[in-house]
Coordinates of C-alpha atoms in Angstrom, one line a residue:
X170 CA -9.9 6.7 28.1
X171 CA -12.8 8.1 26.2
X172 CA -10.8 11.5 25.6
X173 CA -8.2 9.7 24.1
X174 CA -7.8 12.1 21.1
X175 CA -9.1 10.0 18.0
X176 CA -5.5 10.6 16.0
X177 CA -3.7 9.0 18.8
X178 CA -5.9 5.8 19.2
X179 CA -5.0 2.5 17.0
X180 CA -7.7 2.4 14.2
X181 CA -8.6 -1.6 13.8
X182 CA -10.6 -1.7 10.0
X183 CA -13.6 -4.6 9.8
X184 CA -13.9 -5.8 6.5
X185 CA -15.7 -8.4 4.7
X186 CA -18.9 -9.2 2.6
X187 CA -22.1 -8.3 3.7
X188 CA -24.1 -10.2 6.3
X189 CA -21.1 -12.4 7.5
X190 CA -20.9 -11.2 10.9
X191 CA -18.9 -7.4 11.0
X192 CA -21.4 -5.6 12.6
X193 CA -21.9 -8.6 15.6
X194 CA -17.7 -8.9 15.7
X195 CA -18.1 -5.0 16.9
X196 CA -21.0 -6.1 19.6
X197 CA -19.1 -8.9 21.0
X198 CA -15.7 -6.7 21.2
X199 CA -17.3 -3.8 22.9
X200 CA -19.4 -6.0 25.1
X201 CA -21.9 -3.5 23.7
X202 CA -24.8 -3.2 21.0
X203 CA -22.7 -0.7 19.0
X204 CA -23.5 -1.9 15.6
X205 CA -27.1 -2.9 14.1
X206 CA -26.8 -6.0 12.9
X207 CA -29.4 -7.8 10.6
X208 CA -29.6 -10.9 8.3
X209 CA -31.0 -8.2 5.5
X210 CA -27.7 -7.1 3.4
X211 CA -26.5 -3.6 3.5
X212 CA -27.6 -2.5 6.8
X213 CA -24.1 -1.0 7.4
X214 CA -23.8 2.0 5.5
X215 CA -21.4 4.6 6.3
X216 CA -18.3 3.1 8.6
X217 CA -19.4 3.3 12.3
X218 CA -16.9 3.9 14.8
X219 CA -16.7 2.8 18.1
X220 CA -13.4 4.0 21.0
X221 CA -12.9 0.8 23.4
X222 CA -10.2 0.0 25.6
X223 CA -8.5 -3.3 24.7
X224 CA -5.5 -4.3 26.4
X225 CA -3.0 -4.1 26.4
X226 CA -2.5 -2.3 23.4
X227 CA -4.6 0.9 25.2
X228 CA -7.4 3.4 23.6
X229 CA -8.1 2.0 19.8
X230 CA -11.3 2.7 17.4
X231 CA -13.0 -0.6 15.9
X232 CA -14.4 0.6 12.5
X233 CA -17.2 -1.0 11.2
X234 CA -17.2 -1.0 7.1
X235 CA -20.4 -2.1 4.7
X236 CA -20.0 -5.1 2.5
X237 CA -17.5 -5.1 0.1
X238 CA -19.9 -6.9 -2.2
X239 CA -22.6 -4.4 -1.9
X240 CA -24.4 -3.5 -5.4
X241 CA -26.3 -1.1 -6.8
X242 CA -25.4 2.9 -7.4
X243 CA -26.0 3.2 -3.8
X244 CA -24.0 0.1 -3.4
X245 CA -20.8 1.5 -5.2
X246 CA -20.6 4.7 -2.6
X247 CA -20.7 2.7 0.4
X248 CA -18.0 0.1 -1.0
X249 CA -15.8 3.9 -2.0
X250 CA -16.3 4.5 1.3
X251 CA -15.3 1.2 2.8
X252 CA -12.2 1.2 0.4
X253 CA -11.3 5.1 2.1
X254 CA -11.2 3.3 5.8
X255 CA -7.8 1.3 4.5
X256 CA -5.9 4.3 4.6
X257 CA -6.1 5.0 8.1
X258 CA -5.7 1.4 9.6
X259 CA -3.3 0.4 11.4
X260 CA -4.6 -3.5 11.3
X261 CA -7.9 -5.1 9.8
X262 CA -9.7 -7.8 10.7
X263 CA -11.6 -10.0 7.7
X264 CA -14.4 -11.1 8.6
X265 CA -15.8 -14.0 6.4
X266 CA -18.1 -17.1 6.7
X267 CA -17.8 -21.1 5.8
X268 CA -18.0 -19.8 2.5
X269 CA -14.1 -18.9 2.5
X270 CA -12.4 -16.7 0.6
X271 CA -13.4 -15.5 -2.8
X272 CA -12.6 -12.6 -5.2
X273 CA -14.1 -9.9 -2.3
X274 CA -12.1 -11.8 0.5
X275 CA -8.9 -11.4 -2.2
X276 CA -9.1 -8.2 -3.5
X277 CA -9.5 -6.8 0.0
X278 CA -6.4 -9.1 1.2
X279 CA -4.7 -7.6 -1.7
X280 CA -5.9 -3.9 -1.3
X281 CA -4.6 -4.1 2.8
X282 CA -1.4 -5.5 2.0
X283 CA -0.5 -2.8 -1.0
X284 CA -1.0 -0.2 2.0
X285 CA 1.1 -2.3 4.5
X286 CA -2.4 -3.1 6.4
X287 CA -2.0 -6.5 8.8
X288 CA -4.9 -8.7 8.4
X289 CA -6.0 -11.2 11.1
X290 CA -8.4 -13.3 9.2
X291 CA -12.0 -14.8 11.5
X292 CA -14.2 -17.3 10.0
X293 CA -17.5 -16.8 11.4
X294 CA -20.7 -18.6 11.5
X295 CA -19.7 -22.0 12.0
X296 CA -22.6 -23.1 13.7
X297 CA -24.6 -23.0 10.8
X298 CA -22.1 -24.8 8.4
X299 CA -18.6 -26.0 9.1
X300 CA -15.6 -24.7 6.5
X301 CA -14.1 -27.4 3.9
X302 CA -10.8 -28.3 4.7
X303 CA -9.8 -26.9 1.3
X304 CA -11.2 -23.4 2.4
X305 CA -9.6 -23.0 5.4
X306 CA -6.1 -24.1 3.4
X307 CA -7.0 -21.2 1.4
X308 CA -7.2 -18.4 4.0
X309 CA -4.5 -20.2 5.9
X310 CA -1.8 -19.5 2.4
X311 CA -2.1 -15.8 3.5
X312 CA -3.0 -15.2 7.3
X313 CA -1.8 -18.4 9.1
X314 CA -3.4 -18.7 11.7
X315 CA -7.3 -17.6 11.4
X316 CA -10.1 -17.6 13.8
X317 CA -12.8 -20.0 13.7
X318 CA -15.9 -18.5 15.6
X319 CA -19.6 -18.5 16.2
X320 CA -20.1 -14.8 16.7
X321 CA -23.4 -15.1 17.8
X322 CA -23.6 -18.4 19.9
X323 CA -19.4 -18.3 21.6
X324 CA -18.8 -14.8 22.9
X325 CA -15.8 -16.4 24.8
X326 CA -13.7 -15.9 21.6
X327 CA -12.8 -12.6 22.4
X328 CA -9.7 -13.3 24.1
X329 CA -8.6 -15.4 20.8
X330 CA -9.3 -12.5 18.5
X331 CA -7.5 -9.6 20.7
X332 CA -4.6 -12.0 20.9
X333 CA -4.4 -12.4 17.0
X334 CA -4.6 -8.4 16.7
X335 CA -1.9 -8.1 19.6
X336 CA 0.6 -10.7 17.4
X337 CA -0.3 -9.0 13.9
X338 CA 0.5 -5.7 15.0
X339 CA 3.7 -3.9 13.6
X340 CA 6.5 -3.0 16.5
X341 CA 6.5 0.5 15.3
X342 CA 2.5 0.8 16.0
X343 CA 3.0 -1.1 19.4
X344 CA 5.9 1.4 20.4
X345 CA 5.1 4.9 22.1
X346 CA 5.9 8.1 20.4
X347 CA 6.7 11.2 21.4
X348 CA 6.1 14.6 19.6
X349 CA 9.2 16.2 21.4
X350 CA 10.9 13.5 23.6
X351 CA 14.0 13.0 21.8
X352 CA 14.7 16.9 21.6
X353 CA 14.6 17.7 25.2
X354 CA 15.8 16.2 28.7
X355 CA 14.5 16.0 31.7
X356 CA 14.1 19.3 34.1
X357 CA 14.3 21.4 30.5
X358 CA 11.9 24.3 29.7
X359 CA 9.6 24.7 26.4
X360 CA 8.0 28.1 25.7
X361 CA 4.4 27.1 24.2
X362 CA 3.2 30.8 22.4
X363 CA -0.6 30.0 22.0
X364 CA -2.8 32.6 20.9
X365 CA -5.9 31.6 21.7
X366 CA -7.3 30.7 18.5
X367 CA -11.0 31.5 16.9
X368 CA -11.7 28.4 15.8
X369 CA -11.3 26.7 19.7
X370 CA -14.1 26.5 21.6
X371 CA -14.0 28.9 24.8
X372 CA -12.3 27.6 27.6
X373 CA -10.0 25.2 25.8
X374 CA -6.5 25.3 23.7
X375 CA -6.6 23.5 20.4
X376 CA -5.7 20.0 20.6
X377 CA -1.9 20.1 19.3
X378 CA -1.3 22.8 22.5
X379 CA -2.8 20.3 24.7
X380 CA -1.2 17.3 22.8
X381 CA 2.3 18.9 23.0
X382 CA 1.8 20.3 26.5
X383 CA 0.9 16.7 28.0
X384 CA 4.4 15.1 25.9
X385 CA 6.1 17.8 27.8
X386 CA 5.3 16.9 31.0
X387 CA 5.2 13.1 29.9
X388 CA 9.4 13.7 29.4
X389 CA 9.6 15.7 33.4
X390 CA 10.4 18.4 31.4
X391 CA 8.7 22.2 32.1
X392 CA 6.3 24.1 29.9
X393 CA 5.7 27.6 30.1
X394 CA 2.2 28.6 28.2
X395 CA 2.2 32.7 26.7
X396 CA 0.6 34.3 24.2
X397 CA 3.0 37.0 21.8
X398 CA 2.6 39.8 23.6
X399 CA 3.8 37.9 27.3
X400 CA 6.8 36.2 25.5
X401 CA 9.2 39.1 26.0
X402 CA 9.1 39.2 29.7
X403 CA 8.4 35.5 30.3
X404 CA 12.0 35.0 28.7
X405 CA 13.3 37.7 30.8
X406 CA 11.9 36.1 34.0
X407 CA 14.4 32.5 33.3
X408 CA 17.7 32.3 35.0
X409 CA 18.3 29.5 31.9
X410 CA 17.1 29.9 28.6
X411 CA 14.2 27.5 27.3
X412 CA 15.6 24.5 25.4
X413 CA 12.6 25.5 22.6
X414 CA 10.5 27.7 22.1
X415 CA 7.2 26.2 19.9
X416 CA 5.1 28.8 18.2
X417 CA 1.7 28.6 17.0
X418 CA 2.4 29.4 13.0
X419 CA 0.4 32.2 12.1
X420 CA 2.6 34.0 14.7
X421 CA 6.0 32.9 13.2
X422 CA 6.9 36.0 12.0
X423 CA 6.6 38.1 15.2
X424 CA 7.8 35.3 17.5
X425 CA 11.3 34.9 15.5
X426 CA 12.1 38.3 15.9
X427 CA 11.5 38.2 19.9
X428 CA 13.2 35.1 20.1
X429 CA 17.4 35.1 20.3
X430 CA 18.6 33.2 17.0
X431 CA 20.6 31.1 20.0
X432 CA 17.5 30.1 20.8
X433 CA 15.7 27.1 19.1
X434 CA 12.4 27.7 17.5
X435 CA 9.8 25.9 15.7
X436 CA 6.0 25.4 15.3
X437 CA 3.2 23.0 16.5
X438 CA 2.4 22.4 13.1
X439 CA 6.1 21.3 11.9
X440 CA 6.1 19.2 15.1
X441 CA 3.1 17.2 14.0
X442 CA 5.0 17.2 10.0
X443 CA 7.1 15.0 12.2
X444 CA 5.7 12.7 14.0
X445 CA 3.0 12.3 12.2
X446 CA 4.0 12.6 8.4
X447 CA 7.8 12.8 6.9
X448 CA 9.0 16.3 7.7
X449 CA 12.2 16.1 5.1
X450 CA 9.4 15.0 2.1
X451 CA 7.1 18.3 3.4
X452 CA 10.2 20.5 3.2
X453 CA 11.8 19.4 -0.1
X454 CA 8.6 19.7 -1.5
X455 CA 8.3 23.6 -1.0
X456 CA 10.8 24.1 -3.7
X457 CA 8.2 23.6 -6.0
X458 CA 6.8 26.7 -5.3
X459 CA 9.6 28.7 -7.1
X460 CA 8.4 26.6 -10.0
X461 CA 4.5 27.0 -10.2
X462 CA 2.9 28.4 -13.0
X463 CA 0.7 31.3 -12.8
X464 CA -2.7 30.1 -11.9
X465 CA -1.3 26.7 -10.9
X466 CA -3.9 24.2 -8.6
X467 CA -3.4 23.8 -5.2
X468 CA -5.1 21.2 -2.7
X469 CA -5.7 22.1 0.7
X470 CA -6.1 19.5 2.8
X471 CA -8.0 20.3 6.5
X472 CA -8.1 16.7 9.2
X473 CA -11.0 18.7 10.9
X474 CA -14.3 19.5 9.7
X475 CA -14.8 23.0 11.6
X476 CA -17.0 25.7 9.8
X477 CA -14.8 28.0 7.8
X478 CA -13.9 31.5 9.7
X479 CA -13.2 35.1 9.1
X480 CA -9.5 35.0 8.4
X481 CA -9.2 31.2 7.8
X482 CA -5.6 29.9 7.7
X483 CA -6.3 27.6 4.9
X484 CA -8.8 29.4 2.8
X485 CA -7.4 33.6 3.5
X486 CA -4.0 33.3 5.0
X487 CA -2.1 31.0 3.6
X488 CA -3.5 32.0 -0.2
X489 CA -2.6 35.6 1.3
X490 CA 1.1 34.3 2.0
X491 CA 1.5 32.8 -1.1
X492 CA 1.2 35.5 -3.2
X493 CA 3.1 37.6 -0.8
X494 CA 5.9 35.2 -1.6
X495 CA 5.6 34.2 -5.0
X496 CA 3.6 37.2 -6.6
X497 CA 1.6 34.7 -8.6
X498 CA -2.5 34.1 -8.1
X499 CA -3.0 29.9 -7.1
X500 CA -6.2 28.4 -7.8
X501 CA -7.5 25.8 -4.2
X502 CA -9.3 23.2 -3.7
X503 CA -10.1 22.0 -0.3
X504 CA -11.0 18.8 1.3
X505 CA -11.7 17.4 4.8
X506 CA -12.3 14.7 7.4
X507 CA -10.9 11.5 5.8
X508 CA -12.0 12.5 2.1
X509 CA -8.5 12.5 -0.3
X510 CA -8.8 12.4 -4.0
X511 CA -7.8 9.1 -5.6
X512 CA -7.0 11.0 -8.7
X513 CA -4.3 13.8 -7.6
X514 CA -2.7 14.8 -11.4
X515 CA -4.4 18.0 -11.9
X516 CA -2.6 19.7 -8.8
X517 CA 0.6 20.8 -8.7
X518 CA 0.8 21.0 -4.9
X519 CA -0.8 19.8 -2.0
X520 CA -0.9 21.7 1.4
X521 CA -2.1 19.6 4.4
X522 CA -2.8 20.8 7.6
X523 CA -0.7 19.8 10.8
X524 CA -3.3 16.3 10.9
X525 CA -3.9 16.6 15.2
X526 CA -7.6 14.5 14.4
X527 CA -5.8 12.2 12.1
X528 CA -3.5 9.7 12.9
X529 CA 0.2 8.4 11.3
X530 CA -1.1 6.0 9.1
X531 CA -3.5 8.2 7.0
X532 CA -0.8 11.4 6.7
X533 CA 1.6 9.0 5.2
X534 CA -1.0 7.2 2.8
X535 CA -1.8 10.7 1.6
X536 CA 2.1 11.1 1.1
X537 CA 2.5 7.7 -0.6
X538 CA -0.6 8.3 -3.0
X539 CA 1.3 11.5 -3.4
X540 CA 4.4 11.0 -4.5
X541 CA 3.1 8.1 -7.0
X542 CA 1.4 10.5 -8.6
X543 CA 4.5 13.1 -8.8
X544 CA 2.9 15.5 -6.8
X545 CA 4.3 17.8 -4.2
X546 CA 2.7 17.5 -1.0
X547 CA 3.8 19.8 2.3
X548 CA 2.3 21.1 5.2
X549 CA 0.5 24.3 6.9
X550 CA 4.1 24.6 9.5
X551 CA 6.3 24.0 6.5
X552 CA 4.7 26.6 3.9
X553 CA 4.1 29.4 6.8
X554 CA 7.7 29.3 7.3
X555 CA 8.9 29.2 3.9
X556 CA 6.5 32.2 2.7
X557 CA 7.7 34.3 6.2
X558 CA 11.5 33.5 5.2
X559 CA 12.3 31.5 8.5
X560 CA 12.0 28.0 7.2
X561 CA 15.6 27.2 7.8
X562 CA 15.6 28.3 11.4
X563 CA 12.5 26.5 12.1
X564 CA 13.9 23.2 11.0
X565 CA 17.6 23.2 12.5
X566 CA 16.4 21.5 15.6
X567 CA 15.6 18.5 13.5
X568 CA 18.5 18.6 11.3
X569 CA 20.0 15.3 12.7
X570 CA 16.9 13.1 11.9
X571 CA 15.9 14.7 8.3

């Protein structure tokens, strides 16, 4: 459970004021002391995240957000920074005391809902003060049915609170995906070309390899692992032809002219535009590029926080590729982790990596915020296969679901 890749885990926001009981909903979850708590305000800072196993949903991360009343210039970064943890949450849980709801509790309500954010609402600390009738009608006009709890004093409430987060969640979270299930049957063969990347530690693939090699054999279907220079023969060596062949991008070029145009081909990276963005948005939006002005701003946006490399995809070869294609000289910037600009109008495009260490929710935030703004947004797959000229081929596979 604990190598449950972080991007494939449900992300379950805490949110409230502080010093009403966040930090101790964490402990009693976990069973564990995860989170300092403390009747002095502000002792969460930065979100904390903790991976538990809570059935029967599966692997999730409980993240644990400062007060959404904090104050002070210190104050107002840690309430940014608890604002940044909506976008990636799948369902939040706000935490308040008998106090009730008041403009924090609201505004937060309000926030969550704008992004399409369930919220199970718990009233805690009812052992020092019971709730007026009139607050609890309050909470119960938006979430109907909210927890009263002791945090401290009635640990048995557990089983309450997972059942509320069970009932809020959407049917589309609870459902599995699959990154390649509904492209290939069972006893079928995928050609994986990895080249063993720089930036992986030794002795391992990179997590969308191992992500996509694990959905293979999740659908009983057979994977076959190469680098370039062994794809040639491994396709002589099958009686049938692979269903697909999945490339690592920065190879696209070379691998599409071993591999028959009969045969299917694509990328890791345009598999994870899929199922974890909207591949038809990321491949319309390339046509900006025709468009672009000389000098023209470009975000880069990286889900990892590795160190940057000799021959970086995002900060040498793609800019490289780009002005291969287009003859014109881009200006990047480049972000990481979970940090997005609110403010998006000074770029005409955005780039964003394939988002393995993300998950669903975030990538199509970062769309939505986006396309509000009027600005282009595609990925690393999609714009390595539109500057090599083999976008169209990479794509037909998905033709029926664009």
């Amino acid at each position: 459970m604990l190598k449950t890749p972080k991007s494939l885990r449900l992300q379950i926001g805490i949110f409230g004021r502080t010093n009403v009981g966040k930090s101790t909903l964490i402990n009693v979850l976990t069973n564990q002391y995860t989170a300092i708590t403390s009747s002095h305000p502000g002792t969460t800072t930065d979100p904390v995240e903790k991976s538990m196993e809570m059935l029967p949903i599966g692997p999730v991360t409980l993240i644990d957000t400062a007060g959404i009343d904090d104050s002070g210039e210190l104050g107002n970064e840690r309430i940014e920074k608890t604002l940044q943890v909506i976008s990636r949450c799948d369902i939040a849980v706000l935490v308040c005391d008998y106090r009730g709801w008041g403009k924090y509790e609201l505004g937060l309500f309000e926030k969550l809902s704008s992004a399409s954010v369930p919220v199970v609402a718990l009233i805690n600390k009812l052992d020092i003060k019971a709730i007026s009738q009139k607050n609890y009608s309050k909470i119960k006009d938006y979430c109907p049915e909210p927890i009263l709890a002791s945090l401290d004093q009635n640990k048995d409430i557990v089983p309450v609170i997972k059942e509320q987060i069970v009932k809020n969640l959407p049917e589309d979270v609870m459902a599995s995906q699959s990154i390649i299930g509904d492209l290939i049957s069972s006893g079928d063969t995928v050609v994986m070309v990895t080249p063993i990347d720089k930036e992986a530690p030794k002795g391992r693939l990179i997590l969308p390899q191992v992500q996509l090699l694990r959905d293979i054999l999740d659908n009983d279907a057979k994977a076959i692992v190469v680098k370039v220079d062994q794809l040639e023969s491994a396709l002589n060596n099958l009686v049938t032809p692979p269903k697909l062949v999945v490339t690592d991008s920065q190879v696209f070029e070379e691998v599409s002219m071993i591999i028959p145009s009969h045969i299917p081909l694509t990328s890791f990276s345009i598999l994870f535009a899929r199922y974890k963005g909207d591949l038809g948005s990321f491949v319309s939006a390339v046509n900006v590029l025709s468009l672009l002005p000389y000098n023209a701003k470009i975000l880069i946006a990286e889900s990892c926080s590795h160190h940057p490399i000799e021959d970086d995809i995002a900060r040498v070869k793609i800019p490289k590729w780009l002005k291969e294609k287009t003859g014109k000289d881009f200006s990047f910037d480049y972000v990481r982790g979970h940090d997005f600009p609110k403010d998006l109008s000074k770029y005409n495009l955005i780039i964003h990596c394939g988002g393995c260490m993300t998950n669903r929710r975030e990538i199509l935030s970062r769309i939505y915020r986006a396309n509000s703004q009027n600005v282009a947004i595609t990925n690393y797959g999609v714009i390595i296969a539109y500057c090599k000229g083999i976008l169209e081929r990479s794509i037909q596979v998905f033709k029926e679901n664009m």
